[in-house]
CSV table of C-alpha atoms in Angstrom, one decimal:
chain,number,residue,atom,x,y,z
A,1,MET,CA,22.8,33.0,19.4
A,2,THR,CA,19.5,31.4,18.3
A,3,LYS,CA,19.6,27.6,17.8
A,4,ARG,CA,18.8,26.3,14.4
A,5,LYS,CA,15.5,24.5,14.2
A,6,ILE,CA,14.9,21.2,12.5
A,7,VAL,CA,11.7,19.3,11.9
A,8,LEU,CA,12.1,15.5,12.2
A,9,ALA,CA,9.5,13.0,10.7
A,10,PHE,CA,9.1,11.0,13.9
A,11,SER,CA,7.6,7.6,14.5
A,12,GLY,CA,9.1,6.8,17.8
A,13,GLY,CA,11.0,3.9,16.3
A,14,LEU,CA,14.6,3.1,16.6
A,15,ASP,CA,15.9,5.2,13.6
A,16,THR,CA,14.0,8.4,14.5
A,17,SER,CA,14.7,8.0,18.2
A,18,TYR,CA,18.4,7.9,17.4
A,19,ALA,CA,18.1,10.9,15.1
A,20,LEU,CA,16.3,13.0,17.7
A,21,VAL,CA,19.0,12.5,20.3
A,22,ASP,CA,21.8,12.9,17.8
A,23,PHE,CA,20.4,16.3,16.5
A,24,ARG,CA,19.8,17.6,20.1
A,25,GLU,CA,23.4,16.7,21.0
A,26,LYS,CA,24.6,18.5,17.9
A,27,GLY,CA,22.9,21.7,19.0
A,28,TRP,CA,19.6,21.7,17.1
A,29,ASP,CA,16.2,22.6,18.4
A,30,VAL,CA,14.2,19.5,17.3
A,31,VAL,CA,10.6,19.7,16.4
A,32,THR,CA,9.0,16.3,15.9
A,33,ALA,CA,6.2,15.6,13.5
A,34,ASN,CA,4.2,12.4,13.8
A,35,ILE,CA,2.2,12.0,10.6
A,36,ASP,CA,-0.7,9.5,11.1
A,37,THR,CA,-1.3,7.6,7.9
A,38,GLY,CA,-3.0,4.7,9.7
A,39,GLY,CA,-0.2,3.5,12.0
A,40,LEU,CA,-1.4,5.0,15.2
A,41,HIS,CA,-3.9,2.9,17.2
A,42,SER,CA,-5.7,3.9,20.4
A,43,GLY,CA,-3.4,5.6,22.8
A,44,GLU,CA,-0.3,5.3,20.6
A,45,ALA,CA,-0.2,9.0,19.6
A,46,GLU,CA,0.3,9.8,23.3
A,47,VAL,CA,3.1,7.1,23.5
A,48,VAL,CA,4.9,8.6,20.5
A,49,LYS,CA,4.5,12.1,22.0
A,50,ALA,CA,5.9,10.9,25.4
A,51,ARG,CA,8.9,9.3,23.6
A,52,ALA,CA,9.6,12.5,21.7
A,53,GLU,CA,9.5,14.6,24.9
A,54,GLU,CA,11.6,12.0,26.8
A,55,LEU,CA,14.3,12.2,24.0
A,56,GLY,CA,14.3,16.0,24.1
A,57,ALA,CA,12.0,17.4,21.4
A,58,VAL,CA,11.1,21.1,22.0
A,59,GLU,CA,7.8,20.7,20.2
A,60,HIS,CA,5.7,17.7,19.0
A,61,HIS,CA,3.1,17.8,16.2
A,62,VAL,CA,0.6,15.1,15.4
A,63,VAL,CA,-1.0,15.4,11.9
A,64,ASP,CA,-4.0,13.1,11.0
A,65,ALA,CA,-3.5,12.5,7.3
A,66,ARG,CA,-5.6,9.3,6.9
A,67,ALA,CA,-8.5,10.8,5.0
A,68,GLU,CA,-6.2,12.6,2.6
A,69,LEU,CA,-4.1,9.5,2.0
A,70,TYR,CA,-7.2,7.5,1.3
A,71,ASP,CA,-8.6,10.1,-1.1
A,72,ARG,CA,-5.4,10.9,-3.0
A,73,VAL,CA,-3.6,7.6,-3.0
A,74,ILE,CA,-5.5,4.6,-1.9
A,75,THR,CA,-8.7,5.1,-4.0
A,76,TYR,CA,-6.5,5.2,-7.2
A,77,ALA,CA,-4.5,2.2,-6.1
A,78,ILE,CA,-7.8,0.2,-5.8
A,79,LYS,CA,-9.1,1.6,-9.2
A,80,ALA,CA,-5.8,0.5,-10.7
A,81,ASN,CA,-5.9,-2.9,-9.0
A,82,TYR,CA,-2.2,-2.1,-8.2
A,83,LEU,CA,-0.1,-4.8,-6.7
A,84,ARG,CA,3.6,-4.4,-7.3
A,85,ASN,CA,4.9,-7.5,-9.2
A,86,GLY,CA,1.4,-8.8,-8.9
A,87,ALA,CA,1.7,-9.4,-5.2
A,88,TYR,CA,2.6,-6.4,-3.1
A,89,PRO,CA,0.2,-3.4,-2.4
A,90,SER,CA,3.1,-1.0,-1.8
A,91,CYS,CA,2.7,-1.0,1.9
A,92,VAL,CA,3.8,2.3,3.5
A,93,GLY,CA,5.9,3.2,0.4
A,94,ALA,CA,3.0,5.0,-1.3
A,95,GLU,CA,2.2,6.7,2.0
A,96,ARG,CA,5.5,8.6,2.0
A,97,LEU,CA,4.1,11.2,-0.4
A,98,ILE,CA,1.6,12.4,2.2
A,99,GLN,CA,3.9,12.0,5.1
A,100,ALA,CA,6.7,14.1,3.4
A,101,GLU,CA,4.2,16.8,2.4
A,102,LYS,CA,2.9,17.1,6.0
A,103,VAL,CA,6.4,17.3,7.4
A,104,VAL,CA,7.2,20.1,5.0
A,105,GLN,CA,4.0,21.8,6.1
A,106,VAL,CA,5.0,21.7,9.7
A,107,ALA,CA,8.5,22.9,8.9
A,108,LEU,CA,7.1,25.9,7.1
A,109,GLU,CA,4.7,26.7,9.9
A,110,VAL,CA,7.4,26.7,12.6
A,111,GLY,CA,10.0,28.4,10.5
A,112,ALA,CA,12.4,25.6,10.4
A,113,ASP,CA,15.9,25.7,8.8
A,114,ALA,CA,15.9,22.0,7.9
A,115,VAL,CA,13.9,18.8,7.8
A,116,ALA,CA,15.0,15.3,8.6
A,117,HIS,CA,13.8,11.7,8.2
A,118,GLY,CA,15.2,8.4,9.6
A,119,SER,CA,15.4,6.5,6.3
A,120,THR,CA,18.5,4.5,5.5
A,121,GLY,CA,20.3,4.8,2.2
A,122,ALA,CA,19.7,1.1,1.5
A,123,GLY,CA,16.0,1.3,0.7
A,124,ALA,CA,13.8,3.6,-1.3
A,125,ASP,CA,12.1,5.7,1.3
A,126,HIS,CA,14.9,8.2,1.5
A,127,VAL,CA,14.4,8.9,-2.2
A,128,ARG,CA,10.7,9.3,-1.7
A,129,TYR,CA,11.1,11.8,1.1
A,130,ASP,CA,13.8,13.8,-0.6
A,131,ALA,CA,11.9,14.0,-3.9
A,132,VAL,CA,8.8,15.5,-2.2
A,133,ILE,CA,10.8,17.8,0.1
A,134,ARG,CA,12.9,19.2,-2.7
A,135,ALA,CA,9.8,19.7,-4.9
A,136,LEU,CA,7.8,21.6,-2.2
A,137,ALA,CA,10.5,23.4,-0.2
A,138,PRO,CA,13.8,23.4,-2.0
A,139,HIS,CA,15.2,26.0,0.4
A,140,LEU,CA,15.1,23.6,3.3
A,141,GLU,CA,18.2,21.6,4.2
A,142,ILE,CA,17.6,17.8,4.3
A,143,VAL,CA,19.5,16.1,7.2
A,144,THR,CA,19.6,12.3,7.3
A,145,PRO,CA,22.1,10.8,9.8
A,146,ILE,CA,21.0,7.2,9.3
A,147,ARG,CA,21.6,7.4,5.6
A,148,ASP,CA,24.7,9.6,5.7
A,149,GLU,CA,26.5,7.7,8.5
A,150,ARG,CA,25.4,4.3,7.3
A,151,LEU,CA,24.4,3.4,10.8
A,152,THR,CA,23.4,-0.1,11.9
A,153,ARG,CA,20.4,-0.9,14.2
A,154,GLU,CA,22.9,-2.4,16.7
A,155,GLY,CA,24.9,0.8,16.7
A,156,GLU,CA,21.8,2.9,17.1
A,157,THR,CA,20.6,0.7,20.0
A,158,GLU,CA,23.9,1.0,21.8
A,159,PHE,CA,23.9,4.8,21.3
A,160,LEU,CA,20.5,5.2,22.9
A,161,ARG,CA,21.1,2.7,25.7
A,162,SER,CA,24.4,4.3,26.6
A,163,ARG,CA,22.4,7.5,27.3
A,164,GLY,CA,19.9,5.8,29.4
A,165,TYR,CA,17.1,5.4,26.9
A,166,GLU,CA,15.3,2.0,26.6
A,167,VAL,CA,15.0,0.1,23.3
A,168,SER,CA,12.7,-2.9,23.0
A,169,GLU,CA,14.2,-6.1,21.6
A,170,LYS,CA,11.5,-6.3,18.8
A,171,VAL,CA,12.3,-2.7,17.6
A,172,LYS,CA,16.0,-3.7,17.7
A,173,LEU,CA,15.4,-6.9,15.6
A,174,TYR,CA,12.8,-5.7,13.1
A,175,SER,CA,12.0,-2.5,11.2
A,176,ILE,CA,8.2,-2.2,11.3
A,177,ASN,CA,6.2,0.4,9.4
A,178,GLU,CA,2.4,0.4,9.7
A,179,GLY,CA,-0.1,2.4,7.8
A,180,LEU,CA,-3.6,2.1,6.2
A,181,ILE,CA,-2.3,0.3,3.2
A,182,GLY,CA,-0.5,-2.2,5.3
A,183,THR,CA,2.5,-3.0,7.5
A,184,SER,CA,6.0,-3.7,6.2
A,185,ILE,CA,8.4,-5.8,8.2
A,186,GLY,CA,12.1,-6.0,7.6
A,187,GLY,CA,14.6,-8.1,9.5
A,188,GLU,CA,17.4,-10.7,9.3
A,189,GLU,CA,15.1,-13.2,7.5
A,190,THR,CA,14.3,-10.8,4.7
A,191,TYR,CA,17.9,-9.9,3.9
A,192,GLY,CA,18.2,-13.3,2.1
A,193,SER,CA,15.8,-15.1,-0.2
A,194,TRP,CA,15.3,-18.4,1.7
A,195,GLU,CA,14.0,-17.7,5.3
A,196,TYR,CA,10.5,-16.9,6.2
A,197,LEU,CA,9.6,-14.5,9.0
A,198,PRO,CA,8.9,-16.1,12.4
A,199,GLU,CA,5.5,-15.9,14.0
A,200,SER,CA,6.8,-13.3,16.5
A,201,ALA,CA,7.6,-10.9,13.7
A,202,TRP,CA,4.0,-10.5,12.5
A,203,THR,CA,2.2,-7.7,14.1
A,204,TYR,CA,-1.6,-8.3,13.8
A,205,THR,CA,-2.4,-11.1,11.3
A,206,LYS,CA,-3.1,-14.6,12.7
A,207,SER,CA,-1.4,-17.6,11.3
A,208,ILE,CA,-3.6,-20.0,9.3
A,209,ASP,CA,-3.5,-22.4,12.3
A,210,GLU,CA,-4.7,-19.8,14.7
A,211,ALA,CA,-7.4,-18.4,12.3
A,212,PRO,CA,-11.1,-19.4,13.1
A,213,GLU,CA,-12.3,-22.7,11.6
A,214,LYS,CA,-15.4,-20.9,10.3
A,215,GLY,CA,-14.8,-18.1,7.8
A,216,VAL,CA,-16.7,-14.8,7.4
A,217,GLU,CA,-18.7,-13.8,4.3
A,218,LEU,CA,-18.8,-10.1,3.3
A,219,LEU,CA,-20.8,-8.1,0.7
A,220,ILE,CA,-18.5,-5.3,-0.5
A,221,SER,CA,-20.2,-2.6,-2.7
A,222,PHE,CA,-18.6,-0.2,-5.1
A,223,ASP,CA,-19.9,2.9,-6.8
A,224,LYS,CA,-18.0,3.9,-9.9
A,225,GLY,CA,-15.0,2.0,-8.6
A,226,GLU,CA,-15.0,3.5,-5.1
A,227,VAL,CA,-15.8,1.4,-2.0
A,228,VAL,CA,-19.1,2.6,-0.4
A,229,SER,CA,-20.0,-0.2,2.0
A,230,ALA,CA,-19.1,-3.6,3.4
A,231,VAL,CA,-21.6,-5.8,5.3
A,232,THR,CA,-21.2,-9.2,6.8
A,233,ALA,CA,-23.6,-11.9,5.6
A,234,ASP,CA,-25.6,-11.6,8.8
A,235,GLY,CA,-26.2,-7.9,8.0
A,236,THR,CA,-23.7,-6.3,10.3
A,237,PRO,CA,-22.1,-3.2,8.5
A,238,LEU,CA,-18.5,-2.4,8.9
A,239,PRO,CA,-17.7,1.1,10.2
A,240,ASN,CA,-18.1,3.7,7.5
A,241,GLU,CA,-18.0,7.2,9.1
A,242,ASN,CA,-14.7,8.2,7.5
A,243,ASN,CA,-13.6,7.4,4.0
A,244,TYR,CA,-10.9,5.1,5.3
A,245,ASP,CA,-12.9,3.2,7.9
A,246,ILE,CA,-13.8,0.2,5.8
A,247,LEU,CA,-10.2,-0.4,4.9
A,248,SER,CA,-9.2,-0.1,8.5
A,249,ALA,CA,-11.9,-2.5,9.6
A,250,LEU,CA,-11.0,-5.0,6.9
A,251,ASN,CA,-7.4,-4.9,8.1
A,252,VAL,CA,-8.6,-6.1,11.5
A,253,LEU,CA,-11.2,-8.6,10.2
A,254,GLY,CA,-8.9,-10.0,7.5
A,255,GLY,CA,-6.1,-10.3,10.0
A,256,GLU,CA,-8.3,-12.3,12.4
A,257,HIS,CA,-8.9,-14.8,9.6
A,258,GLY,CA,-5.2,-15.1,8.6
A,259,VAL,CA,-5.6,-13.0,5.4
A,260,GLY,CA,-2.9,-10.6,4.1
A,261,ARG,CA,0.5,-12.0,5.0
A,262,GLY,CA,3.2,-12.3,2.5
A,263,ILE,CA,6.9,-11.6,1.6
A,264,HIS,CA,7.5,-9.6,-1.5
A,265,MET,CA,10.7,-9.7,-3.5
A,266,GLY,CA,11.5,-7.4,-6.4
A,267,SER,CA,13.7,-4.8,-7.9
A,268,THR,CA,13.7,-1.5,-6.2
A,269,MET,CA,13.8,2.0,-7.6
A,270,VAL,CA,17.4,2.3,-6.7
A,271,GLY,CA,18.3,-0.8,-8.7
A,272,ASN,CA,18.9,-3.6,-6.2
A,273,LEU,CA,16.8,-6.6,-5.4
A,274,ALA,CA,14.9,-6.4,-2.1
A,275,ARG,CA,12.7,-8.6,0.0
A,276,VAL,CA,10.2,-7.4,2.6
A,277,GLY,CA,7.4,-9.0,4.7
A,278,PHE,CA,4.0,-7.4,4.7
A,279,GLU,CA,0.6,-7.6,6.2
A,280,ALA,CA,-2.2,-6.0,4.1
A,281,PRO,CA,-5.5,-7.7,4.6
A,282,GLY,CA,-7.7,-4.8,3.7
A,283,MET,CA,-6.0,-3.8,0.4
A,284,LEU,CA,-5.8,-7.4,-0.8
A,285,ILE,CA,-9.5,-7.9,-0.1
A,286,LEU,CA,-10.6,-4.7,-1.7
A,287,ILE,CA,-8.5,-5.1,-4.8
A,288,ALA,CA,-9.6,-8.7,-5.3
A,289,ALA,CA,-13.2,-7.7,-5.0
A,290,HIS,CA,-12.8,-4.7,-7.2
A,291,ARG,CA,-11.1,-6.7,-9.9
A,292,GLU,CA,-13.8,-9.3,-9.8
A,293,LEU,CA,-16.5,-6.6,-10.3
A,294,GLU,CA,-14.5,-5.2,-13.3
A,295,LYS,CA,-14.5,-8.6,-14.9
A,296,LEU,CA,-18.3,-8.4,-14.9
A,297,VAL,CA,-18.7,-4.9,-16.3
A,298,LEU,CA,-15.7,-4.0,-18.4
A,299,SER,CA,-14.8,-5.1,-21.9
A,300,ASN,CA,-11.8,-7.3,-22.5
A,301,ARG,CA,-10.0,-4.4,-24.1
A,302,GLN,CA,-10.8,-2.1,-21.2
A,303,GLN,CA,-9.5,-4.7,-18.7
A,304,ALA,CA,-6.3,-5.3,-20.7
A,305,THR,CA,-5.5,-1.6,-21.1
A,306,LYS,CA,-6.3,-0.9,-17.5
A,307,ALA,CA,-4.0,-3.7,-16.4
A,308,THR,CA,-1.1,-2.1,-18.3
A,309,LEU,CA,-1.7,1.6,-17.4
A,310,GLY,CA,-2.8,0.8,-13.9
A,311,ASN,CA,0.4,-1.1,-13.2
A,312,THR,CA,2.5,1.7,-14.7
A,313,TYR,CA,0.7,4.3,-12.6
A,314,GLY,CA,1.2,2.2,-9.5
A,315,ASP,CA,4.9,1.6,-10.2
A,316,LEU,CA,5.4,5.4,-10.7
A,317,LEU,CA,3.6,6.1,-7.5
A,318,HIS,CA,5.6,3.5,-5.6
A,319,GLU,CA,8.8,5.0,-7.1
A,320,ALA,CA,8.1,8.6,-6.0
A,321,VAL,CA,7.1,10.1,-9.4
A,322,TYR,CA,4.6,12.3,-7.7
A,323,PHE,CA,4.7,15.5,-9.5
A,324,ASP,CA,5.0,14.6,-13.2
A,325,PRO,CA,1.9,15.7,-15.1
A,326,ILE,CA,1.6,12.1,-16.5
A,327,MET,CA,0.1,11.1,-13.1
A,328,ASP,CA,-2.9,13.4,-13.7
A,329,ASP,CA,-3.4,11.8,-17.1
A,330,PHE,CA,-3.3,8.3,-15.5
A,331,ARG,CA,-5.8,9.3,-12.9
A,332,ALA,CA,-8.1,10.8,-15.5
A,333,PHE,CA,-8.0,7.5,-17.4
A,334,LEU,CA,-8.7,5.5,-14.2
A,335,ASP,CA,-11.7,7.7,-13.3
A,336,SER,CA,-13.1,7.3,-16.8
A,337,SER,CA,-12.6,3.5,-16.7
A,338,GLN,CA,-14.8,3.3,-13.6
A,339,THR,CA,-18.0,4.7,-15.0
A,340,ARG,CA,-19.7,1.3,-14.9
A,341,VAL,CA,-17.9,-0.3,-12.0
A,342,THR,CA,-20.9,-0.2,-9.7
A,343,GLY,CA,-22.1,-3.3,-7.9
A,344,THR,CA,-21.6,-5.8,-5.1
A,345,VAL,CA,-19.1,-8.6,-4.6
A,346,ARG,CA,-19.5,-11.6,-2.3
A,347,VAL,CA,-16.3,-12.4,-0.5
A,348,LEU,CA,-15.4,-15.2,1.9
A,349,LEU,CA,-12.4,-14.8,4.2
A,350,HIS,CA,-11.3,-18.2,5.5
A,351,LYS,CA,-8.0,-19.5,6.8
A,352,GLY,CA,-5.8,-17.0,4.9
A,353,ASN,CA,-7.9,-17.2,1.7
A,354,ILE,CA,-9.9,-14.6,-0.1
A,355,VAL,CA,-12.6,-16.5,-1.9
A,356,LEU,CA,-14.7,-14.6,-4.5
A,357,LEU,CA,-18.2,-16.2,-4.3
A,358,GLY,CA,-20.1,-14.0,-6.7
A,359,SER,CA,-20.8,-10.5,-8.1
A,360,ARG,CA,-23.7,-8.5,-9.4
A,361,SER,CA,-24.1,-5.1,-11.1
A,362,PRO,CA,-26.7,-3.2,-13.0
A,363,HIS,CA,-24.1,-3.0,-15.8
A,364,SER,CA,-23.4,-6.7,-15.9
A,365,LEU,CA,-22.3,-7.9,-19.3
A,366,LEU,CA,-23.2,-11.4,-18.4
A,367,ASP,CA,-26.8,-10.4,-17.6
A,368,ALA,CA,-26.9,-8.4,-20.9
A,369,ALA,CA,-25.7,-11.4,-22.8
A,370,THR,CA,-28.4,-13.6,-21.2
A,371,ARG,CA,-31.1,-11.0,-22.0
A,372,SER,CA,-29.8,-11.1,-25.6
A,373,GLY,CA,-30.3,-14.9,-25.7
A,374,VAL,CA,-26.6,-15.9,-25.2
A,375,VAL,CA,-25.8,-18.4,-22.5
A,376,TYR,CA,-22.2,-19.6,-22.6
A,377,GLY,CA,-22.0,-23.4,-23.1
A,378,HIS,CA,-25.7,-23.7,-23.4
A,379,GLY,CA,-26.9,-22.0,-26.5
A,380,SER,CA,-27.6,-18.8,-28.4
A,381,SER,CA,-30.5,-17.3,-30.3
A,382,LEU,CA,-28.2,-14.8,-32.0
A,383,TRP,CA,-26.6,-17.2,-34.4
A,384,THR,CA,-27.3,-20.5,-36.1
A,385,GLY,CA,-25.3,-23.7,-35.9
A,386,GLU,CA,-24.2,-23.1,-39.5
A,387,GLN,CA,-22.9,-19.6,-38.6
A,388,ALA,CA,-21.1,-21.0,-35.6
A,389,ARG,CA,-19.4,-23.6,-37.9
A,390,ALA,CA,-18.4,-20.8,-40.3
A,391,PHE,CA,-16.9,-18.7,-37.5
A,392,ALA,CA,-14.9,-21.7,-36.2
A,393,HIS,CA,-13.6,-22.3,-39.7
A,394,MET,CA,-12.5,-18.7,-40.3
A,395,TYR,CA,-11.0,-18.5,-36.9
A,396,SER,CA,-8.7,-21.5,-37.6
A,397,VAL,CA,-7.4,-20.2,-40.9
A,398,PRO,CA,-4.5,-18.1,-39.5
A,399,GLY,CA,-3.2,-21.1,-37.5
A,400,ALA,CA,-3.4,-23.3,-40.6
A,401,ILE,CA,-1.4,-20.8,-42.6
A,402,GLN,CA,1.2,-20.3,-40.0
A,403,ARG,CA,1.6,-24.1,-39.7
A,404,ALA,CA,2.0,-24.4,-43.5
A,405,ALA,CA,4.6,-21.6,-43.5
A,406,ALA,CA,6.7,-23.3,-40.8
A,407,ASN,CA,6.6,-26.7,-42.5
A,408,PRO,CA,6.9,-26.0,-46.3
A,409,ALA,CA,7.9,-29.7,-47.0
A,410,GLU,CA,4.6,-31.0,-45.7
């Protein structure tokens, strides 16, 4: 009798290592799919493959999805200036769309009977994976032992070690997920609201104390809202062969200067309050620079409307609403809003800070005002002092009326 075949989204971490061995012992032929959305560094793909083979996978697939992730997800997150609750760039969460799609693609290619992922039922990733899999391949069974059996990291570790497989202490203590957007870190300290992650938990960002005394200045350029180049003040360009290279380079450079660390707390899509550590230097730098350029070229109404719609779009993306047509509508709006978002922003990275030094654009509203004879706080040739007095008088009328209505006895 032919064994049933299952494709497992495999990172080589504790949860997916447990799942692989568990499936094999239950009689499945396990095909592992390692989807690279920015979490694999030099040599790591081979390490993950070796781990899959060690644990008994019959096949192992590596899919490079970085360019697609950047094009379909990250560019719009930057255009939207999306930070969940104003702080968190949806590290890894927004990447699950692409990862789940590629896992389904592998499953269809190998003729699998089922797909699996190592998400728990306590977070949101299991919903993201399931939503994509059910939309793209509803005939495939979804198998999730970590979620269904409510396993603990301690229990998984004991299971693997009892069968002779090694588990590192850091993997045992922390759940770490790295991607282009950033790295999320969960552990004992994030289960409550008081403790901060220890230095040993952070993966690549330096502490403020360890960061260089001298910062680094960058010139980051955009064309219609998309990042096109980043150059240091001494003229050294950051890598830019692939569409995601600048973001990757900024993750490294920002991390060296202590930029990008944080702990985010907020309501999840499943209704509970959650807290997670993150490292996301590149996204925080690019969003800060992009927002600064928008201030120079967009009207107040454009900025206010973008802030609302961009945040809604990002929240829906974060919460796995991938296939509703409203997402196409949001992207059309975001693309349209970027017509004049072309220019360069000066950014200083120093001791954990992102300092916006200046910006310029051929569409600068500030330059247009100056050419028209208006210099804020200095003077204007477009109106007289008498007209300014009249404007101030008319502007104050609604306040005076409201004051009179609230105090009729005065």
